[in-house]
Coordinates of C-alpha atoms in Angstrom, one line a residue:
M1 CA 22.0 60.7 -87.1
N2 CA 24.7 61.0 -84.4
K3 CA 26.2 57.6 -83.6
K4 CA 25.9 58.9 -80.2
L5 CA 22.7 59.6 -80.1
F6 CA 22.1 56.3 -81.7
F7 CA 23.9 54.2 -79.4
A8 CA 21.6 55.8 -76.8
F9 CA 18.3 55.2 -78.4
V10 CA 19.3 51.3 -79.2
A11 CA 20.6 51.4 -75.1
S12 CA 16.8 52.4 -73.4
L13 CA 14.9 50.6 -75.9
F14 CA 16.8 47.9 -74.0
T15 CA 16.2 49.0 -71.0
I16 CA 12.4 49.4 -71.6
S17 CA 12.4 45.4 -73.3
I18 CA 13.9 44.6 -69.8
F19 CA 11.6 45.9 -67.5
S20 CA 8.7 45.4 -70.0
Q21 CA 9.3 41.3 -68.5
V22 CA 9.4 42.0 -65.8
E23 CA 6.6 40.1 -63.3
I24 CA 5.7 39.2 -59.5
G25 CA 5.6 35.9 -58.7
K26 CA 3.0 33.9 -56.9
I27 CA 3.2 30.7 -55.3
E28 CA 0.6 28.0 -54.7
K29 CA -0.6 28.2 -51.6
A30 CA -2.0 25.0 -50.2
V31 CA -5.9 24.1 -49.0
E32 CA -6.7 24.3 -45.5
V33 CA -8.5 21.1 -44.9
E34 CA -9.9 20.8 -41.5
K35 CA -8.7 17.6 -39.6
K36 CA -12.0 15.7 -39.0
V37 CA -11.6 14.8 -35.0
N38 CA -12.8 10.3 -34.8
F39 CA -14.9 9.2 -32.9
P40 CA -14.0 7.9 -29.4
P41 CA -13.7 4.3 -28.9
Y42 CA -16.3 2.7 -26.7
N43 CA -15.7 1.4 -23.2
P44 CA -17.6 -1.7 -22.3
T45 CA -17.5 0.1 -18.7
E46 CA -19.9 3.1 -19.7
N47 CA -23.7 2.6 -20.5
F48 CA -24.6 4.2 -23.7
I49 CA -23.9 8.1 -23.8
E50 CA -24.9 10.8 -26.0
H51 CA -22.6 13.4 -27.6
S52 CA -23.9 16.4 -25.5
E53 CA -22.9 14.8 -21.8
Y54 CA -20.0 12.5 -23.1
Y55 CA -18.0 15.9 -23.6
R56 CA -19.2 17.5 -20.8
A57 CA -18.2 14.7 -18.5
K58 CA -14.5 15.4 -19.7
V59 CA -14.4 19.0 -19.3
T60 CA -15.4 18.0 -16.0
Q61 CA -12.5 16.2 -15.7
I62 CA -10.5 17.9 -16.5
L63 CA -11.1 20.7 -14.3
E64 CA -11.4 18.6 -11.7
S65 CA -8.0 17.2 -12.2
G66 CA -6.8 20.2 -11.5
S67 CA -4.2 19.9 -14.4
G68 CA -4.6 23.0 -15.5
K69 CA -5.1 22.2 -19.4
N70 CA -8.2 24.2 -20.8
P71 CA -10.2 21.3 -21.3
F72 CA -11.5 23.5 -24.7
D73 CA -8.1 23.1 -26.6
E74 CA -8.8 19.7 -27.4
K75 CA -11.9 19.3 -30.5
Q76 CA -14.7 17.5 -30.4
C77 CA -16.5 15.2 -32.6
E78 CA -18.9 16.0 -34.3
A79 CA -22.2 13.8 -33.5
N80 CA -22.8 11.6 -36.4
E81 CA -18.7 10.8 -35.8
Y82 CA -19.2 10.4 -32.2
Y83 CA -21.9 7.9 -32.5
K84 CA -20.1 5.2 -34.9
R85 CA -18.7 4.0 -31.6
Y86 CA -22.2 2.2 -30.5
N87 CA -22.3 0.3 -34.2
G88 CA -22.3 -3.3 -34.0
L89 CA -22.9 -3.5 -30.6
K90 CA -26.0 -5.9 -29.0
I91 CA -28.6 -4.4 -27.5
Y92 CA -31.8 -5.5 -25.4
Y93 CA -35.0 -4.3 -25.7
P94 CA -36.8 -5.6 -21.9
T95 CA -40.7 -6.6 -22.3
Y96 CA -43.7 -3.8 -21.9
S97 CA -46.9 -3.2 -23.1
D98 CA -47.7 -2.0 -25.9
N99 CA -49.3 1.3 -24.1
Y100 CA -46.0 2.0 -22.5
R101 CA -44.7 5.3 -23.8
K102 CA -46.2 5.1 -27.0
N103 CA -46.2 8.4 -27.6
D104 CA -42.4 8.8 -26.9
I105 CA -41.4 5.8 -28.8
L106 CA -41.6 4.8 -32.5
F107 CA -40.7 1.6 -33.8
F108 CA -41.5 0.7 -37.7
K109 CA -40.0 -1.1 -40.6
K110 CA -39.8 0.5 -44.4
T111 CA -41.3 -2.0 -46.8
D112 CA -43.3 -0.8 -49.7
K113 CA -44.5 1.4 -46.9
I114 CA -44.2 2.3 -42.9
E115 CA -44.9 -1.0 -41.0
I116 CA -45.6 0.2 -37.2
L117 CA -44.0 -2.0 -34.6
N118 CA -45.5 -2.7 -31.1
W119 CA -43.9 -3.4 -28.2
S120 CA -44.8 -7.2 -28.1
Q121 CA -43.2 -7.4 -31.4
I122 CA -39.9 -5.5 -30.1
G123 CA -39.9 -6.8 -26.3
N124 CA -37.6 -9.6 -24.8
K125 CA -35.5 -9.9 -28.3
Y126 CA -31.7 -9.0 -28.8
F127 CA -31.1 -6.3 -32.3
T128 CA -27.3 -5.1 -33.4
I129 CA -26.7 -1.5 -33.7
A130 CA -26.4 -0.2 -37.9
N131 CA -26.6 2.8 -37.9
I132 CA -27.9 5.7 -35.5
N133 CA -28.5 9.2 -36.7
P134 CA -28.3 11.6 -33.7
S135 CA -31.2 14.4 -35.8
F136 CA -34.2 12.3 -36.9
E137 CA -35.4 15.5 -39.0
K138 CA -32.1 15.8 -41.3
S139 CA -32.4 11.9 -42.3
E140 CA -33.6 10.6 -45.4
I141 CA -37.4 9.2 -44.0
Y142 CA -38.1 11.7 -41.4
N143 CA -41.0 13.4 -44.4
E144 CA -41.8 9.9 -45.7
V145 CA -42.4 9.2 -41.6
K146 CA -43.8 12.8 -40.8
S147 CA -45.8 12.1 -43.6
N148 CA -47.5 8.6 -42.3
F149 CA -48.1 10.0 -38.7
G150 CA -49.1 13.3 -39.4
K151 CA -47.1 14.5 -36.3
D152 CA -43.4 16.8 -35.9
F153 CA -40.3 14.9 -33.8
F154 CA -38.1 16.7 -31.8
A155 CA -35.2 16.4 -30.0
D156 CA -35.3 13.0 -31.4
I157 CA -32.8 10.1 -32.6
L158 CA -32.7 7.5 -35.1
F159 CA -31.6 3.7 -34.7
E160 CA -31.0 1.3 -38.0
L161 CA -30.9 -1.7 -35.9
K162 CA -30.8 -5.4 -37.4
D163 CA -32.8 -7.7 -35.5
N164 CA -31.0 -10.6 -34.8
S165 CA -33.4 -13.8 -35.1
N166 CA -34.0 -12.6 -38.5
N167 CA -31.5 -9.9 -39.6
E168 CA -34.8 -7.8 -40.8
T169 CA -34.1 -3.9 -40.2
I170 CA -35.6 -1.9 -37.7
Y171 CA -36.0 1.7 -36.9
V172 CA -36.6 2.6 -33.4
I173 CA -37.4 6.9 -32.9
E174 CA -36.7 7.6 -29.1
S175 CA -35.1 9.9 -27.3
S176 CA -31.1 10.3 -27.0
S177 CA -30.4 11.0 -23.2
N178 CA -32.5 8.4 -22.3
P179 CA -33.2 5.3 -24.7
Q180 CA -35.3 1.6 -23.4
F181 CA -32.6 -0.6 -24.3
I182 CA -29.4 -1.8 -22.5
L183 CA -26.5 -2.0 -24.6
S184 CA -25.0 -5.5 -23.6
P185 CA -21.8 -5.6 -23.5
Y186 CA -21.4 -2.9 -21.0
F187 CA -24.6 -5.0 -18.6
E188 CA -21.9 -8.0 -19.3
K189 CA -18.9 -6.4 -18.4
K190 CA -21.1 -5.2 -14.9
K191 CA -21.9 -8.7 -14.4
E192 CA -17.9 -9.3 -14.7
L193 CA -17.2 -6.2 -11.7
I194 CA -20.0 -7.5 -9.7
N195 CA -21.6 -10.9 -9.8
G196 CA -19.6 -13.2 -7.2
K197 CA -17.5 -10.6 -5.7
T198 CA -17.1 -9.3 -1.7
F199 CA -17.5 -5.8 -1.3
I200 CA -16.4 -3.3 1.8
A201 CA -18.0 -0.6 2.9
I202 CA -16.0 2.0 2.1
N203 CA -17.9 5.1 3.5
D204 CA -20.9 4.4 6.1
F205 CA -24.6 5.2 3.6
N206 CA -28.1 3.8 3.2
A207 CA -29.7 1.3 1.0
I208 CA -33.4 -0.1 0.3
R209 CA -33.6 -2.7 2.4
N210 CA -34.5 -6.3 0.9
P211 CA -37.2 -7.3 1.1
I212 CA -38.8 -3.6 0.8
S213 CA -40.4 -3.4 4.1
K214 CA -42.9 0.0 4.3
T215 CA -42.7 0.8 7.8
D216 CA -38.9 0.3 7.8
Y217 CA -37.8 1.7 3.6
T218 CA -34.4 1.9 4.9
M219 CA -31.3 0.0 6.3
Y220 CA -28.3 1.9 7.1
I221 CA -24.8 0.3 6.1
D222 CA -21.9 1.0 8.5
K223 CA -18.4 1.9 7.3
G224 CA -15.6 -1.6 7.2
T225 CA -19.1 -4.6 6.8
E226 CA -18.5 -6.8 3.4
W227 CA -21.3 -7.4 1.5
K228 CA -22.0 -10.2 -1.6
G229 CA -22.5 -8.6 -4.9
E230 CA -25.2 -9.7 -7.8
L231 CA -26.9 -7.8 -10.6
T232 CA -29.9 -8.2 -11.1
L233 CA -32.8 -6.2 -13.3
L234 CA -35.9 -4.9 -11.6
R235 CA -38.6 -2.6 -12.5
K236 CA -38.8 1.2 -10.8
K237 CA -42.2 -0.4 -9.1
D238 CA -40.7 -3.1 -7.6
L239 CA -38.2 -0.7 -6.2
K240 CA -42.1 1.7 -4.2
I241 CA -43.5 0.7 -1.1
E242 CA -46.7 1.8 -3.3
E243 CA -48.1 1.3 -6.3
S244 CA -48.6 3.6 -8.7
N245 CA -49.9 4.1 -12.7
N246 CA -46.5 6.5 -13.6
A247 CA -45.8 5.1 -16.8
D248 CA -41.3 5.5 -16.0
D249 CA -42.6 3.3 -13.3
E250 CA -42.1 0.6 -16.6
E251 CA -38.7 1.3 -16.8
I252 CA -35.8 -1.7 -16.4
V253 CA -33.2 0.3 -13.4
F254 CA -30.2 -1.7 -13.3
T255 CA -29.5 -2.8 -9.8
V256 CA -26.9 -4.2 -7.2
L257 CA -28.2 -7.0 -4.1
L258 CA -26.3 -7.1 -1.3
S259 CA -26.4 -10.1 0.8
N260 CA -24.5 -11.3 3.7
E261 CA -24.6 -13.5 6.7
K262 CA -27.0 -11.0 8.8
D263 CA -28.8 -8.7 5.9
K264 CA -29.7 -8.0 2.4
V265 CA -30.1 -4.8 0.9
I266 CA -30.6 -3.7 -2.6
F267 CA -28.6 -1.0 -4.2
D268 CA -30.0 1.0 -6.8
L269 CA -27.3 2.6 -9.4
K270 CA -28.8 5.1 -10.9
G271 CA -31.2 6.8 -8.7
S272 CA -29.0 6.4 -5.8
R273 CA -27.8 9.4 -3.8
W274 CA -24.1 7.5 -3.6
N275 CA -22.2 6.5 -6.7
F276 CA -21.8 2.5 -6.1
E277 CA -17.8 3.4 -6.6
D278 CA -17.6 5.6 -3.8
V279 CA -19.1 3.4 -0.9
L280 CA -17.8 -0.4 -2.1
L281 CA -15.1 -2.0 -3.3
T282 CA -14.1 -5.1 -4.3
K283 CA -12.8 -6.7 -1.2
N284 CA -9.2 -7.5 -3.6
D285 CA -9.3 -3.7 -5.0
F286 CA -10.1 -3.1 -0.9
E287 CA -6.6 -4.8 0.1
K288 CA -4.2 -3.4 -2.5
L289 CA -5.4 0.2 -1.1
K290 CA -4.8 -0.7 1.9
K291 CA -1.4 -1.8 1.4
G292 CA -0.4 1.0 -1.0
N293 CA -1.5 3.6 1.5
A294 CA 0.2 1.6 4.6
N295 CA 2.7 2.0 2.8
K296 CA 2.8 5.4 1.6
K297 CA 2.0 6.4 5.9
K298 CA 5.4 4.7 6.1
L299 CA 7.5 7.0 4.0
E300 CA 5.3 9.9 5.5
E301 CA 6.6 8.8 8.9
S302 CA 10.0 8.3 7.5
A303 CA 10.5 11.5 5.7
L304 CA 9.0 12.8 8.4
V305 CA 12.1 10.9 11.4
K306 CA 14.6 12.1 9.0
K307 CA 13.8 15.5 8.8
Y308 CA 12.9 15.9 12.7
G309 CA 14.8 13.0 14.4
E310 CA 13.9 10.0 15.6
K311 CA 11.2 11.4 18.9
F312 CA 10.1 14.6 17.5
G313 CA 9.7 13.1 13.5
K314 CA 7.0 10.3 15.0
L315 CA 5.3 12.7 17.8
V316 CA 4.4 14.5 14.2
Y317 CA 3.8 12.0 11.9
Q318 CA 1.0 10.7 14.6
E319 CA -0.3 14.9 14.9
K320 CA 0.7 14.7 19.1
L321 CA 1.7 18.6 19.7
T322 CA 4.3 18.6 22.4
V323 CA 6.6 20.7 24.0
G324 CA 10.2 20.7 22.7
M325 CA 8.7 20.8 19.1
S326 CA 10.4 23.9 16.7
K327 CA 8.6 26.1 15.1
D328 CA 8.1 24.7 11.9
M329 CA 7.2 21.7 13.9
C330 CA 4.4 23.3 14.6
S331 CA 3.6 24.6 10.9
E332 CA 3.7 21.0 9.7
L333 CA 0.7 19.6 12.5
L334 CA -1.5 23.2 12.7
G335 CA -0.8 25.0 9.6
T336 CA 0.1 28.7 9.6
T337 CA -1.3 31.4 11.6
L338 CA -1.2 35.0 11.1
N339 CA -1.6 35.7 14.4
R340 CA 1.4 36.3 16.5
K341 CA 2.8 37.6 18.5
N342 CA 6.7 38.7 20.6
Y343 CA 8.1 40.0 22.8
K344 CA 11.5 39.7 25.8
N345 CA 11.3 39.1 28.9
A346 CA 14.4 39.1 31.7
S347 CA 13.7 34.9 30.5
G348 CA 14.6 35.3 26.6
E349 CA 12.5 35.4 23.2
I350 CA 8.9 34.7 24.3
E351 CA 6.5 34.7 20.9
I352 CA 2.9 33.9 21.2
W353 CA 1.2 31.9 17.8
E354 CA -2.8 31.7 18.2
Y355 CA -5.2 29.2 16.3
T356 CA -8.9 31.4 17.7
G357 CA -11.0 28.4 19.7
I358 CA -8.5 25.6 19.2
Y359 CA -4.9 26.5 20.5
K360 CA -2.2 29.2 22.1
L361 CA 1.2 28.2 21.3
Y362 CA 3.9 29.8 23.5
F363 CA 7.5 29.8 21.9
K364 CA 10.3 30.7 24.6
N365 CA 13.9 30.8 22.5
G366 CA 12.1 29.2 19.4
K367 CA 11.0 26.0 21.1
L368 CA 8.1 25.4 22.0
S369 CA 7.2 25.9 26.1
E370 CA 2.8 25.6 26.8
I371 CA 0.0 24.7 25.0
V372 CA -3.2 26.6 25.5
K373 CA -5.8 24.7 24.5
Y374 CA -9.9 26.3 24.7

């Protein structure tokens, strides 16, 4: 064979051999694991809050803050994780008649069978939350309970509790939006914040007169009045004028007894049209707020004096519209108006600002020369 042809043949085989070893590279891809959102720690200033209500309130708070933050950027903790915030907390069940909400709330314990319990066995006792299953239908004991009671349970939550008197495990099926127990840490914190404190009414409001009167049920509370506070528990029926057979009237409600040398009233923390914190402030907090507002006002006045001089700075701060003020001063006092007119006469340039139904201001050469009130 021709040497040239031989070497060309060998070279072609070598090239084919090289290309036959070419492979596409591979790398490992990380397996994306969704990060679990931790449950929010329990705050004793909060009563029991169901999962959806907690996050609804959180979204509302972010929106109302004006921060511009997207409230849905932060992932929600799943319901199973969320309810772990209550594990280990002590609760108290008040006493009720055995017929009270017997079709809505189910107490039982599980031995070799499902044993139904009634209010006389539960009421006036303390328990510790061991676990909460937000969806009773998905619990391990659902089918057994359903077959025992021959009924369906819709939108109910399952509480697993330890009886503090004998360490027995009992189960409660009831509504997550309005459970009938009292969360002990919340009650104790409320007592700490209210009992023995002196409150100042920071707004006018109405409260229930104590003692309750059919002819004069409510009392008007004046802003600035002082009241001593005491947290107590009452039944709804105790706050009503007329007797009723409504089952809801048996419910326990948180109330504050307010008193001074002259009057006594009852403030229903849940049923009142006012939020307690919006109308009453402890005397200590009121004094702090008052001092803070005084300092804030002093700084505001100093800033205006620095901006407009001693005389006009104080007048602007006092919101006293005065001849001789500049346009900027008037805008600071009354805001901007688009209803403006300009003209000239022998005495100079005249500008008229009109605040419909309030003022008409005349400026001569940039200074307020006349004020007309409507």
